[in-house]
mmCIF file with all atom_site columns, C-alpha atoms in Angstrom:
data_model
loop_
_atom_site.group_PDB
_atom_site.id
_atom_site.type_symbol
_atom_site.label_atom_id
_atom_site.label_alt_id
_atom_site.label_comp_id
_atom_site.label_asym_id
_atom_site.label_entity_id
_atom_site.label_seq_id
_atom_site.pdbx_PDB_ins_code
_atom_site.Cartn_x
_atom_site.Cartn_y
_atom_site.Cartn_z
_atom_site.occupancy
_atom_site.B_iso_or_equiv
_atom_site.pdbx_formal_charge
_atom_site.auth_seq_id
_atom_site.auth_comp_id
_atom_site.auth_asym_id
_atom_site.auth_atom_id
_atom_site.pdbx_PDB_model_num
ATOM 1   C CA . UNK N 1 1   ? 16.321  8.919   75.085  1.00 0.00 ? 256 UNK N CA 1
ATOM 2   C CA . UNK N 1 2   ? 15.304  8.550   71.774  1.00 0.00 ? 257 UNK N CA 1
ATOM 3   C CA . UNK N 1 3   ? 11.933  8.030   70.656  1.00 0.00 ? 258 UNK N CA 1
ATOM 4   C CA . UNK N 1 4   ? 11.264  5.960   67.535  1.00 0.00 ? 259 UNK N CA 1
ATOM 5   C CA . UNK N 1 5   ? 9.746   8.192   65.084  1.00 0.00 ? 260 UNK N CA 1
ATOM 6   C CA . UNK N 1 6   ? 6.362   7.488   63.278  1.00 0.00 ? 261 UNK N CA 1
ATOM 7   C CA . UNK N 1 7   ? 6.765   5.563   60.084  1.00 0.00 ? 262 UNK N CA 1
ATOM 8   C CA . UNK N 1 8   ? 5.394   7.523   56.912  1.00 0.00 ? 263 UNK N CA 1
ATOM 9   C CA . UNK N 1 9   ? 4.653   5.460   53.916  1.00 0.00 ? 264 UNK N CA 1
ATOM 10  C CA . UNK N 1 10  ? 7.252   6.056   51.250  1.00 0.00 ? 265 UNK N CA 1
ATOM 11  C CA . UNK N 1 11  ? 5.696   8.127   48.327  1.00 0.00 ? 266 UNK N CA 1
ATOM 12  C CA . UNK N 1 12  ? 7.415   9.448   45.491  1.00 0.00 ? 267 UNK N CA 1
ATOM 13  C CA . UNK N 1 13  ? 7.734   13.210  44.834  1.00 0.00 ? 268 UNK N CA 1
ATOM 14  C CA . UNK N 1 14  ? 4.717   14.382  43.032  1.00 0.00 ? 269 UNK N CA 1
ATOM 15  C CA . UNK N 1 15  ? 7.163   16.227  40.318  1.00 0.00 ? 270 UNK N CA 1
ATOM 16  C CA . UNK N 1 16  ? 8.913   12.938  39.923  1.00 0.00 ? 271 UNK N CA 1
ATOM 17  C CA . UNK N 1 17  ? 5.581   11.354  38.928  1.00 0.00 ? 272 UNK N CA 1
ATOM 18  C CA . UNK N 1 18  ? 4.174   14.656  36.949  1.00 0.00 ? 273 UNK N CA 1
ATOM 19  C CA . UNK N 1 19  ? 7.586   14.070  34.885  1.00 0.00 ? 274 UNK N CA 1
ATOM 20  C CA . UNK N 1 20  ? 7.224   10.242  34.077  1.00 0.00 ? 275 UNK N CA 1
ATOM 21  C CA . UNK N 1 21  ? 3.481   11.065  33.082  1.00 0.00 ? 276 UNK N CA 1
ATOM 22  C CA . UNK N 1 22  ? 4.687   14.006  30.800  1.00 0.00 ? 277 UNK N CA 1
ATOM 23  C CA . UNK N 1 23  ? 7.230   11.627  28.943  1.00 0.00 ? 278 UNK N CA 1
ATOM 24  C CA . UNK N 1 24  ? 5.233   8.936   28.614  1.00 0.00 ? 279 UNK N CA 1
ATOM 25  C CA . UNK N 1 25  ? 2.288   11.147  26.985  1.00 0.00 ? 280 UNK N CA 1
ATOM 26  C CA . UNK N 1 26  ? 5.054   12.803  24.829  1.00 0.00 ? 281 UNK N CA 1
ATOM 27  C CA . UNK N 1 27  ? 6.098   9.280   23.535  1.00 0.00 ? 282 UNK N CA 1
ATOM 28  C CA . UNK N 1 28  ? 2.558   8.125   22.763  1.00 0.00 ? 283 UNK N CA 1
ATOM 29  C CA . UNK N 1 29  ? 1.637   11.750  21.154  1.00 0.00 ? 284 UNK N CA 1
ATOM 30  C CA . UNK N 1 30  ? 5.158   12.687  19.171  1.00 0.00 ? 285 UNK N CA 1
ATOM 31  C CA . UNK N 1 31  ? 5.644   11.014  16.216  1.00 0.00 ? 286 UNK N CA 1
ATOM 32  C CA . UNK N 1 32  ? 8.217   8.915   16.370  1.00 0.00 ? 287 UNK N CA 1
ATOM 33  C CA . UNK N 1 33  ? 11.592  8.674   14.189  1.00 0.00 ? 288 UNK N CA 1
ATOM 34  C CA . UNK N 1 34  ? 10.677  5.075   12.445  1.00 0.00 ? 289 UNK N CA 1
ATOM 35  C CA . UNK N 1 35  ? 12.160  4.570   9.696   1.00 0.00 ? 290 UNK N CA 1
ATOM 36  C CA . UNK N 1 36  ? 10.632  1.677   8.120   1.00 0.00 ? 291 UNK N CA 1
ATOM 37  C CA . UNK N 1 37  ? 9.292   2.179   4.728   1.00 0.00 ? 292 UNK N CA 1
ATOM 38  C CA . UNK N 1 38  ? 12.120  5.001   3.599   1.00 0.00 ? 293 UNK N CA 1
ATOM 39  C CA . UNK N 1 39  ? 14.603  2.386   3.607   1.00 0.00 ? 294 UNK N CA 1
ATOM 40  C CA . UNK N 1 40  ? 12.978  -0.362  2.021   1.00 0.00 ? 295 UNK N CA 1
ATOM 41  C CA . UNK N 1 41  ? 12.230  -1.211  -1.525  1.00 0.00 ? 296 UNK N CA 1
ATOM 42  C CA . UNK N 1 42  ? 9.890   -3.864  -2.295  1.00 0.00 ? 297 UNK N CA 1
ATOM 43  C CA . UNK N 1 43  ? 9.701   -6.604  -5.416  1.00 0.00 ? 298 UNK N CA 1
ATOM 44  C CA . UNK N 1 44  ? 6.445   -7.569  -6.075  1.00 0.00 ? 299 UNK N CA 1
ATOM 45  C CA . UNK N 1 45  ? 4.488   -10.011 -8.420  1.00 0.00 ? 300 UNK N CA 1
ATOM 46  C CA . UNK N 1 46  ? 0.902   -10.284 -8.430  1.00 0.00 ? 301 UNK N CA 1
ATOM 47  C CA . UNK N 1 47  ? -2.333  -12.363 -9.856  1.00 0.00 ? 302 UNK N CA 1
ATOM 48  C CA . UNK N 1 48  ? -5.173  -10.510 -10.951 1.00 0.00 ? 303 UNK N CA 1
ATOM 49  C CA . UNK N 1 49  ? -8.878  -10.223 -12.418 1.00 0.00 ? 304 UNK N CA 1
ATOM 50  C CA . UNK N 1 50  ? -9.681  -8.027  -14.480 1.00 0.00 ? 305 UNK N CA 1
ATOM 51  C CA . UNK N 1 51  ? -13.226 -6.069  -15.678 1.00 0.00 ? 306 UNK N CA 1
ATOM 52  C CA . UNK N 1 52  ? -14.086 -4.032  -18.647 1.00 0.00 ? 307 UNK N CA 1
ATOM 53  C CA . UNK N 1 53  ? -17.506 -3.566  -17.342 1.00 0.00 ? 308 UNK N CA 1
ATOM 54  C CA . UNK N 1 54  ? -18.973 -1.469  -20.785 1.00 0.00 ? 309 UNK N CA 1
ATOM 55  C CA . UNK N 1 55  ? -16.378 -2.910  -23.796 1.00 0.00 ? 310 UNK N CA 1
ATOM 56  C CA . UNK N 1 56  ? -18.187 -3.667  -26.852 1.00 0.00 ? 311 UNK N CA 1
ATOM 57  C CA . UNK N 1 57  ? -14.464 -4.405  -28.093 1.00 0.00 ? 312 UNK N CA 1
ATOM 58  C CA . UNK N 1 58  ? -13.006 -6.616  -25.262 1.00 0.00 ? 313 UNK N CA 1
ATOM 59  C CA . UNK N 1 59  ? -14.387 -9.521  -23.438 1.00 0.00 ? 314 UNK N CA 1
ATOM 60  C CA . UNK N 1 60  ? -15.531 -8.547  -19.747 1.00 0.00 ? 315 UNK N CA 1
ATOM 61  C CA . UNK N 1 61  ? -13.128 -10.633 -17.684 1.00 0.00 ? 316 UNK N CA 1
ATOM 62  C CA . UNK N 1 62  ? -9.662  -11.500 -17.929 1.00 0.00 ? 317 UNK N CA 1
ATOM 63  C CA . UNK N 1 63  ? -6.578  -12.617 -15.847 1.00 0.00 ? 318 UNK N CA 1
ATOM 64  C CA . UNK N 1 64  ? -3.504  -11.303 -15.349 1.00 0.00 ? 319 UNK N CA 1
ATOM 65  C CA . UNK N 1 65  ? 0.098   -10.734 -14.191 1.00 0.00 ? 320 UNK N CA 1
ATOM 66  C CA . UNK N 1 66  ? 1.981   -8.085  -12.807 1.00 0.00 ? 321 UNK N CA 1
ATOM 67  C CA . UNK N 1 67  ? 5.212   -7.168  -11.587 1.00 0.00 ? 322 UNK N CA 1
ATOM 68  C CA . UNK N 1 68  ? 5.804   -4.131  -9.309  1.00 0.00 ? 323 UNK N CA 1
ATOM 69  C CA . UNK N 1 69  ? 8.890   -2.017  -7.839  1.00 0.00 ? 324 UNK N CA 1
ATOM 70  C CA . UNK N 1 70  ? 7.752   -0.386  -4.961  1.00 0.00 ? 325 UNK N CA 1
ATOM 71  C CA . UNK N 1 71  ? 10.414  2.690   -3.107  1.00 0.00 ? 326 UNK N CA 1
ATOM 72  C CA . UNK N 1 72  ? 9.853   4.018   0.260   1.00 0.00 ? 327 UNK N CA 1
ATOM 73  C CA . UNK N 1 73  ? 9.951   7.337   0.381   1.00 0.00 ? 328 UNK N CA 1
ATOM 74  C CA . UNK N 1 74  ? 9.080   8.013   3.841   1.00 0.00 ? 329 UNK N CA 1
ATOM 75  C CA . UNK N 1 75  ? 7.759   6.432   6.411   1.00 0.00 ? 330 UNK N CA 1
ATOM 76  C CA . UNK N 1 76  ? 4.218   6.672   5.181   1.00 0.00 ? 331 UNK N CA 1
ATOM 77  C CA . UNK N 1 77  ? 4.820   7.293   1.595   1.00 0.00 ? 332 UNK N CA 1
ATOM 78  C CA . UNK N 1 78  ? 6.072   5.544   -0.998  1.00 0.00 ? 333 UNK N CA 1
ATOM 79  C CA . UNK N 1 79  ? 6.144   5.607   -4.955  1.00 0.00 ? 334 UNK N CA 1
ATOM 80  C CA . UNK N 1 80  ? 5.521   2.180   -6.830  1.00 0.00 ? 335 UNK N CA 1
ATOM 81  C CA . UNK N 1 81  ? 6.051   1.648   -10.845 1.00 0.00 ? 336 UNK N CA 1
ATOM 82  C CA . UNK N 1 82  ? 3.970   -1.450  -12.248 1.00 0.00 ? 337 UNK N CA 1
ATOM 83  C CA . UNK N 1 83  ? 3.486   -3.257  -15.715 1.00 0.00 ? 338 UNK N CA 1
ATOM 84  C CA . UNK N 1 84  ? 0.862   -5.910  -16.041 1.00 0.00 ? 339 UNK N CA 1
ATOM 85  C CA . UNK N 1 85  ? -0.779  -8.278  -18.861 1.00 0.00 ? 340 UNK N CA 1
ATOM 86  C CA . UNK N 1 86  ? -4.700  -9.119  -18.979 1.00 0.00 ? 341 UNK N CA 1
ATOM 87  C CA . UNK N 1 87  ? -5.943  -11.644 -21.073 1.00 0.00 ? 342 UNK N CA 1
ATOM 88  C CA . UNK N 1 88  ? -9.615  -11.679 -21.575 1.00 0.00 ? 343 UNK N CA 1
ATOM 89  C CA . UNK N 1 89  ? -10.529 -15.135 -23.025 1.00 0.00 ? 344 UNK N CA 1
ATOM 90  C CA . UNK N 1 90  ? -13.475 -15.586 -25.995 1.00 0.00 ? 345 UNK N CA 1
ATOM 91  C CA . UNK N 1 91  ? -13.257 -16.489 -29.378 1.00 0.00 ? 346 UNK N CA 1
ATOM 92  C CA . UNK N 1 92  ? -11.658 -13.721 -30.400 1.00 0.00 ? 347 UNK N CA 1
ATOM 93  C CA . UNK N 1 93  ? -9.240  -13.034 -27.024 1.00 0.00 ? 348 UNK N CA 1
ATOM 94  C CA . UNK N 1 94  ? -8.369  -9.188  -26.092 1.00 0.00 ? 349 UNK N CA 1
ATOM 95  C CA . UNK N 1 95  ? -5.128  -8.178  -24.881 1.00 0.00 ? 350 UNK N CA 1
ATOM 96  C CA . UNK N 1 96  ? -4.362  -5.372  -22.136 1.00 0.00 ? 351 UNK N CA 1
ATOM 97  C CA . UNK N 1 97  ? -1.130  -4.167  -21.216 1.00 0.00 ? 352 UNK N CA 1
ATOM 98  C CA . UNK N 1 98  ? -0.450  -1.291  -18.705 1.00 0.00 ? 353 UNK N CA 1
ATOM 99  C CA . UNK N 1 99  ? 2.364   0.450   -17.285 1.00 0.00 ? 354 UNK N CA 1
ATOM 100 C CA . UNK N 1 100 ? 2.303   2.914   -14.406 1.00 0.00 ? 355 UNK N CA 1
ATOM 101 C CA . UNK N 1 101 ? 3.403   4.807   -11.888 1.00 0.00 ? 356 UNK N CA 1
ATOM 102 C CA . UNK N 1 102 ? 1.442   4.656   -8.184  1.00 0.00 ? 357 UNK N CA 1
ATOM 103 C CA . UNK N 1 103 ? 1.844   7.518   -5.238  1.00 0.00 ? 358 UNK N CA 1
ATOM 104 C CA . UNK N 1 104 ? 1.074   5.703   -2.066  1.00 0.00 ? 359 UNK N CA 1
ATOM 105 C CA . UNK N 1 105 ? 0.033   6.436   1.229   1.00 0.00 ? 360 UNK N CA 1
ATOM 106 C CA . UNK N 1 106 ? 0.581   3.586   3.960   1.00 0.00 ? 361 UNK N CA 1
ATOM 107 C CA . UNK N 1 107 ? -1.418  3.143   7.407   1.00 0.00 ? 362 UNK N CA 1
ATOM 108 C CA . UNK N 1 108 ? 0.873   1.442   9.062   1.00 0.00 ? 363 UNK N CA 1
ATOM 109 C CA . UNK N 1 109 ? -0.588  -0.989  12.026  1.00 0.00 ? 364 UNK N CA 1
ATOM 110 C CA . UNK N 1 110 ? 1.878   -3.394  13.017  1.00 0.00 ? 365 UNK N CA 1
ATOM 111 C CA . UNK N 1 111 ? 1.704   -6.489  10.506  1.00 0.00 ? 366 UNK N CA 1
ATOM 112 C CA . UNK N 1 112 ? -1.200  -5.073  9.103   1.00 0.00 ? 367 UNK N CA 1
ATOM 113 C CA . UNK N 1 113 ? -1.070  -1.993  6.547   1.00 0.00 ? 368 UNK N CA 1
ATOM 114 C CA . UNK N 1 114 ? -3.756  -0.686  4.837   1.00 0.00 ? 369 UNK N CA 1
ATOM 115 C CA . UNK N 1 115 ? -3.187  1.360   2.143   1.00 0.00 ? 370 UNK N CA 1
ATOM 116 C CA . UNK N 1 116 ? -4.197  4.084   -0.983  1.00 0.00 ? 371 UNK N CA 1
ATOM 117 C CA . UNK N 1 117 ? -3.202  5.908   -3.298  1.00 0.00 ? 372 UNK N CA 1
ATOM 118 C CA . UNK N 1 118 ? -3.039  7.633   -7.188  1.00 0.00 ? 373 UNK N CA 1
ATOM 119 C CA . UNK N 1 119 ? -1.813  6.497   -9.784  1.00 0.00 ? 374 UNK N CA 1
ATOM 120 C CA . UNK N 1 120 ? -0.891  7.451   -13.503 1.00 0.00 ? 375 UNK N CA 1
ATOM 121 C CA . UNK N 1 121 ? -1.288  4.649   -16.424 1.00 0.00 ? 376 UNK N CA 1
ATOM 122 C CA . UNK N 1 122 ? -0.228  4.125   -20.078 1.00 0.00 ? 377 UNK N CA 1
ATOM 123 C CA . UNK N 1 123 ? -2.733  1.353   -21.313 1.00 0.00 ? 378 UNK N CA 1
ATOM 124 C CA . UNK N 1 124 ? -2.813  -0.519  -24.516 1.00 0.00 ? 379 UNK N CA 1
ATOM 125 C CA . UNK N 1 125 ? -5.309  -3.335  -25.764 1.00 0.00 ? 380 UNK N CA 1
ATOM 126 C CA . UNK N 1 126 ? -5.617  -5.210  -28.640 1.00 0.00 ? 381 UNK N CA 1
ATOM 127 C CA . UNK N 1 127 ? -8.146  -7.389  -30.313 1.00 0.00 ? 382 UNK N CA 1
ATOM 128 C CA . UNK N 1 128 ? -8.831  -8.705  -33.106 1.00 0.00 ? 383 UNK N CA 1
ATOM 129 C CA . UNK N 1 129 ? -6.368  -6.932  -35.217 1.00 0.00 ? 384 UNK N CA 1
ATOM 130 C CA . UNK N 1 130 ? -7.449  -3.480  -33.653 1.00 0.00 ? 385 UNK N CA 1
ATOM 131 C CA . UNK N 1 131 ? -5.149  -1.596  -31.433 1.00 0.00 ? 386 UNK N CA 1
ATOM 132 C CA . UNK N 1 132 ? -5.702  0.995   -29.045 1.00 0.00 ? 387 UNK N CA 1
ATOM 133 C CA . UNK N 1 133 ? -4.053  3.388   -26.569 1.00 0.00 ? 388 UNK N CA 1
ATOM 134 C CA . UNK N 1 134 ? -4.266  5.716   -24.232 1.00 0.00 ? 389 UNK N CA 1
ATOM 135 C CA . UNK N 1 135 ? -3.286  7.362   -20.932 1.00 0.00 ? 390 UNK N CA 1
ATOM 136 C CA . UNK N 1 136 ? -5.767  6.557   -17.830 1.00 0.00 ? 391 UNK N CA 1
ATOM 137 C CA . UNK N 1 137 ? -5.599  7.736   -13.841 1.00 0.00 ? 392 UNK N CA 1
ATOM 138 C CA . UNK N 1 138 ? -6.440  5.148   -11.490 1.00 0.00 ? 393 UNK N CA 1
ATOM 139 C CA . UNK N 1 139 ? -7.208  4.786   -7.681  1.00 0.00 ? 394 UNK N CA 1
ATOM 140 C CA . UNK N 1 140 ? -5.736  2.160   -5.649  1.00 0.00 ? 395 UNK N CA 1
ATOM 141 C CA . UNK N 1 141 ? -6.653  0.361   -2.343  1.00 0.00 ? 396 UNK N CA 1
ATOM 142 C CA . UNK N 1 142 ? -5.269  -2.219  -0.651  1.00 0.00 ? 397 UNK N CA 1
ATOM 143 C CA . UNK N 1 143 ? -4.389  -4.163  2.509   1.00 0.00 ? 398 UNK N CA 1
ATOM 144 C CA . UNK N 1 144 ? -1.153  -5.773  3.180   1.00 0.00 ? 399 UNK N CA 1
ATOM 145 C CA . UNK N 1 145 ? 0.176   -9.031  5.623   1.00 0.00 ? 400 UNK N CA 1
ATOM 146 C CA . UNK N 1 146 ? 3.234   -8.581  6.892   1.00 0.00 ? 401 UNK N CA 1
ATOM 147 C CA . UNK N 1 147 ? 4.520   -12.790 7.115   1.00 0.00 ? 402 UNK N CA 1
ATOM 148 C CA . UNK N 1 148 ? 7.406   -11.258 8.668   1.00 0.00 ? 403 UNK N CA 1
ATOM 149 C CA . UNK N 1 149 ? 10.275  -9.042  7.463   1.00 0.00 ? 404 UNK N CA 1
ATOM 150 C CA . UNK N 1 150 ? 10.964  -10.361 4.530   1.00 0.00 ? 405 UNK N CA 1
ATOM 151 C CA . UNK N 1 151 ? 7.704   -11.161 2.744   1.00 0.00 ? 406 UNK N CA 1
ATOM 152 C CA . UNK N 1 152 ? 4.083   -9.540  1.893   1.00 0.00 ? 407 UNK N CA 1
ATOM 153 C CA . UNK N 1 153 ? 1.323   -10.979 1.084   1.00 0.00 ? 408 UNK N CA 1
ATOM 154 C CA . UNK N 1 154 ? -1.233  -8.045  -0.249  1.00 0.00 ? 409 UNK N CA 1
ATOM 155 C CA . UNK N 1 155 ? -4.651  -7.436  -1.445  1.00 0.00 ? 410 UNK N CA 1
ATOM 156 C CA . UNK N 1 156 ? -5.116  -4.435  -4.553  1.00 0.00 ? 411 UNK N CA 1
ATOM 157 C CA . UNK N 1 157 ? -7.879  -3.176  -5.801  1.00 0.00 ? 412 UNK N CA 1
ATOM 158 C CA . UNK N 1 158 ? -7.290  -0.340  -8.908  1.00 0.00 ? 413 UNK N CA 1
ATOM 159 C CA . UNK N 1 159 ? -10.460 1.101   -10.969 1.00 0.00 ? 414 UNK N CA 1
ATOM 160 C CA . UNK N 1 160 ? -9.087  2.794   -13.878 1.00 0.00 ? 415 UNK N CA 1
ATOM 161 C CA . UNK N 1 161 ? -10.564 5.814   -15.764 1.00 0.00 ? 416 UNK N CA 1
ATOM 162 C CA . UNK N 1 162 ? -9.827  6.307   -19.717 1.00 0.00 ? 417 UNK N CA 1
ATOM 163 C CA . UNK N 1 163 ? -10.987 9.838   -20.063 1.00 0.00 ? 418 UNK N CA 1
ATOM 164 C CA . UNK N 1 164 ? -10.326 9.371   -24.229 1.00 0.00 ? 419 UNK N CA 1
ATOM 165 C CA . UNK N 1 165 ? -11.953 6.100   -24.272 1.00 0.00 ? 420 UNK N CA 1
ATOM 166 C CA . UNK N 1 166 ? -15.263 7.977   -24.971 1.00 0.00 ? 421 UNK N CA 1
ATOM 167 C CA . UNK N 1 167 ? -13.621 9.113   -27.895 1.00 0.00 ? 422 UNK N CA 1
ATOM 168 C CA . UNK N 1 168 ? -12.240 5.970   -29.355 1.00 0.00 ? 423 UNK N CA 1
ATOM 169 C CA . UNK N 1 169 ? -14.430 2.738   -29.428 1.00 0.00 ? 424 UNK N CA 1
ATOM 170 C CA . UNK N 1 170 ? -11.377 0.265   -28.844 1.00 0.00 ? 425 UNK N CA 1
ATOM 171 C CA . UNK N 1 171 ? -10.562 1.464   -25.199 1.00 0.00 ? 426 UNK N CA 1
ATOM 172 C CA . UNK N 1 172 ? -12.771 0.648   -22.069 1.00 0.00 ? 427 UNK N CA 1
ATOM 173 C CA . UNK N 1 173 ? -13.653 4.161   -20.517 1.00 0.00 ? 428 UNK N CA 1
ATOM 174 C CA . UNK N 1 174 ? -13.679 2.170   -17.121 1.00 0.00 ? 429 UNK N CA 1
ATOM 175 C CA . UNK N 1 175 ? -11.558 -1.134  -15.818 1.00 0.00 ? 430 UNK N CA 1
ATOM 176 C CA . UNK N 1 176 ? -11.347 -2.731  -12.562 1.00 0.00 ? 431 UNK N CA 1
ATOM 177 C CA . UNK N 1 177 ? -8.332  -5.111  -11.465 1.00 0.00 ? 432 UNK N CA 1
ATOM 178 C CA . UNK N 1 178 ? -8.628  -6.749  -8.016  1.00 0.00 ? 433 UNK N CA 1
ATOM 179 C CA . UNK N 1 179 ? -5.132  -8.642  -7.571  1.00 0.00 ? 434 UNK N CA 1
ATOM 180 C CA . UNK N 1 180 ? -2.951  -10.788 -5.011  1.00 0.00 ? 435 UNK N CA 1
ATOM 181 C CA . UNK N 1 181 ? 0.438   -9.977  -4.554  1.00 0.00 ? 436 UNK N CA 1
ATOM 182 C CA . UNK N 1 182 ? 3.570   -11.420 -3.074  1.00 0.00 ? 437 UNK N CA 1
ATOM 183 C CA . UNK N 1 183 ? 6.483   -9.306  -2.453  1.00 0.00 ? 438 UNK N CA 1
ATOM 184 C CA . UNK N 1 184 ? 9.469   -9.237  -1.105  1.00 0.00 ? 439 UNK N CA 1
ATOM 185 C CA . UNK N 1 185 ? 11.430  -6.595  1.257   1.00 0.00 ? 440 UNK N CA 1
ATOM 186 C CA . UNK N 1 186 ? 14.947  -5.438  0.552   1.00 0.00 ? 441 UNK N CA 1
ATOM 187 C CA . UNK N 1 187 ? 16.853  -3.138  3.312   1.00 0.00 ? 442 UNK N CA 1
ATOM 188 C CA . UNK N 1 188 ? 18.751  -0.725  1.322   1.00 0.00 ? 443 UNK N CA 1
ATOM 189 C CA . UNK N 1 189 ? 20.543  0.740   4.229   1.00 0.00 ? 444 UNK N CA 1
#
């Protein structure tokens, strides 16, 4: 006669588990192959303030417009060209027009993305009859919304640095912009 034999719980083979832990580890640790930002370029046009905190030659404040064409290079990375306008309002208004190219690094959290990066300017202003140019570097830091795959709504925030400004009394040596942008995505794959 056969006896029934003493039910053992049912437990999975410890190397079956050690496995699953292992992979799931290696897929929170590896980076992963996203490819987001390298296959997306990005139209953008923004309002901005703008601050020539020490100009004897330009009024401090001003508002302006941009437009930016921003290229994913990778998925962190990405390289952005920008022109803007500044008008700084008085009597006797200045003028401020820039054009540059941004290198940008991109902390990408879901549908948030903070952001920084360098940046290399040609700026020119004008008042008053008087012209002036020169090149500048500039920082940038920013924070972008994601309203969904299409659109971006972004925050920018660029001090500038004219090293031949102390040279040449028509340029600002320093100038802030603080801007809101919209832009929108294009899939180029």
């Amino acid at each position: 006669m056969l006896l029934p034999r003493r039910a053992r719980p049912l437990r999975p083979p410890r190397r079956l588990l050690g496995l699953l832990l292992g992979l799931l580890l290696a897929q929170a640790w590896l980076p992963s192959g996203a490819a987001a930002y390298e296959e997306q370029t990005l139209l953008g046009l923004d309002l901005s303030w703008g601050l020539a905190p020490s100009s004897a030659s330009m009024p401090a404040h001003g508002l302006g417009l941009g437009l930016s064409l921003d290229w994913g290079l990778g998925d962190t990375l990405s390289l952005q060209g920008r022109v803007a306008y500044a008008i700084h309002p008085a009597a006797a208004p200045g003028h401020a027009l820039g054009a540059g190219l941004e290198l940008i690094y991109l902390l990408d959290i879901l549908q948030v993305v903070p952001f920084f990066g360098i940046g290399l300017d040609a700026l020119l202003s004008a008042r008053s009859g008087e012209i002036a140019a020169a090149p500048a570097l500039h920082l940038l830091f920013g924070l972008d919304y994601l309203l969904d795959r299409r659109w971006i709504v972004g925050l920018d925030i660029r001090p500038h640095f004219v090293p031949l400004a102390f040279a040449d009394p028509g340029l600002d040596p320093f100038y802030l912009t603080v801007g809101l942008r919209l832009s929108r995505v294009f899939e180029r794959f």
